[in-house]
Coordinates of C-alpha atoms in Angstrom, one line a residue:
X58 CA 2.2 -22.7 4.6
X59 CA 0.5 -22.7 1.4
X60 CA -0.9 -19.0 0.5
X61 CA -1.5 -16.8 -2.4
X62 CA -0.7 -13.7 -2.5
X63 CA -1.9 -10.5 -4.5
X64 CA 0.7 -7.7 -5.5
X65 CA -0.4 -4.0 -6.6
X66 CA 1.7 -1.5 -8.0
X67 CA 0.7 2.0 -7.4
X68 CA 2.0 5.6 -6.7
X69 CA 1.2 7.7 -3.4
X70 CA 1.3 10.6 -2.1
X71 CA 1.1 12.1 2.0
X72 CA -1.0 15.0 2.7
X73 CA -0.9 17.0 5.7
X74 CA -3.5 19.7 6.6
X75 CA -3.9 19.7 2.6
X76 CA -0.2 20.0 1.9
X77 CA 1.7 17.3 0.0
X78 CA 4.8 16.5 1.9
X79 CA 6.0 13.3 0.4
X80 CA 5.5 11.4 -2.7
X81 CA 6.2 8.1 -3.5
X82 CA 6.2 5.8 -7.3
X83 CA 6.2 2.5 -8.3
X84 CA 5.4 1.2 -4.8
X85 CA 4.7 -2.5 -4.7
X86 CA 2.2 -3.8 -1.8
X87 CA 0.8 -6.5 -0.6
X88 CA -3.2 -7.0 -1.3
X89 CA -5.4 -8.6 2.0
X90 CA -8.9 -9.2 2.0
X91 CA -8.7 -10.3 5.9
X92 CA -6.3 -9.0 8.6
X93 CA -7.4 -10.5 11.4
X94 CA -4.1 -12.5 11.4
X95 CA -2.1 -10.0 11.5

């Protein structure tokens, strides 16, 4: 299987009813343009 793949690096944060509950840095993902494979 011959495919390319395209990593971001970026920070987050989780929000619930408008408080932050959890933050996150330096997280590395995965970038898809289609996910119907998955």
């Amino acid at each position: 299987v011959n495919r390319r793949l395209i990593m971001g690096l970026a920070d987050g944060e989780v929000l619930v009813d408008d408080r932050l509950i959890y933050t996150a840095n330096d997280l590395k993902v995965g970038l898809f343009q289609d996910t119907s494979a998955f």
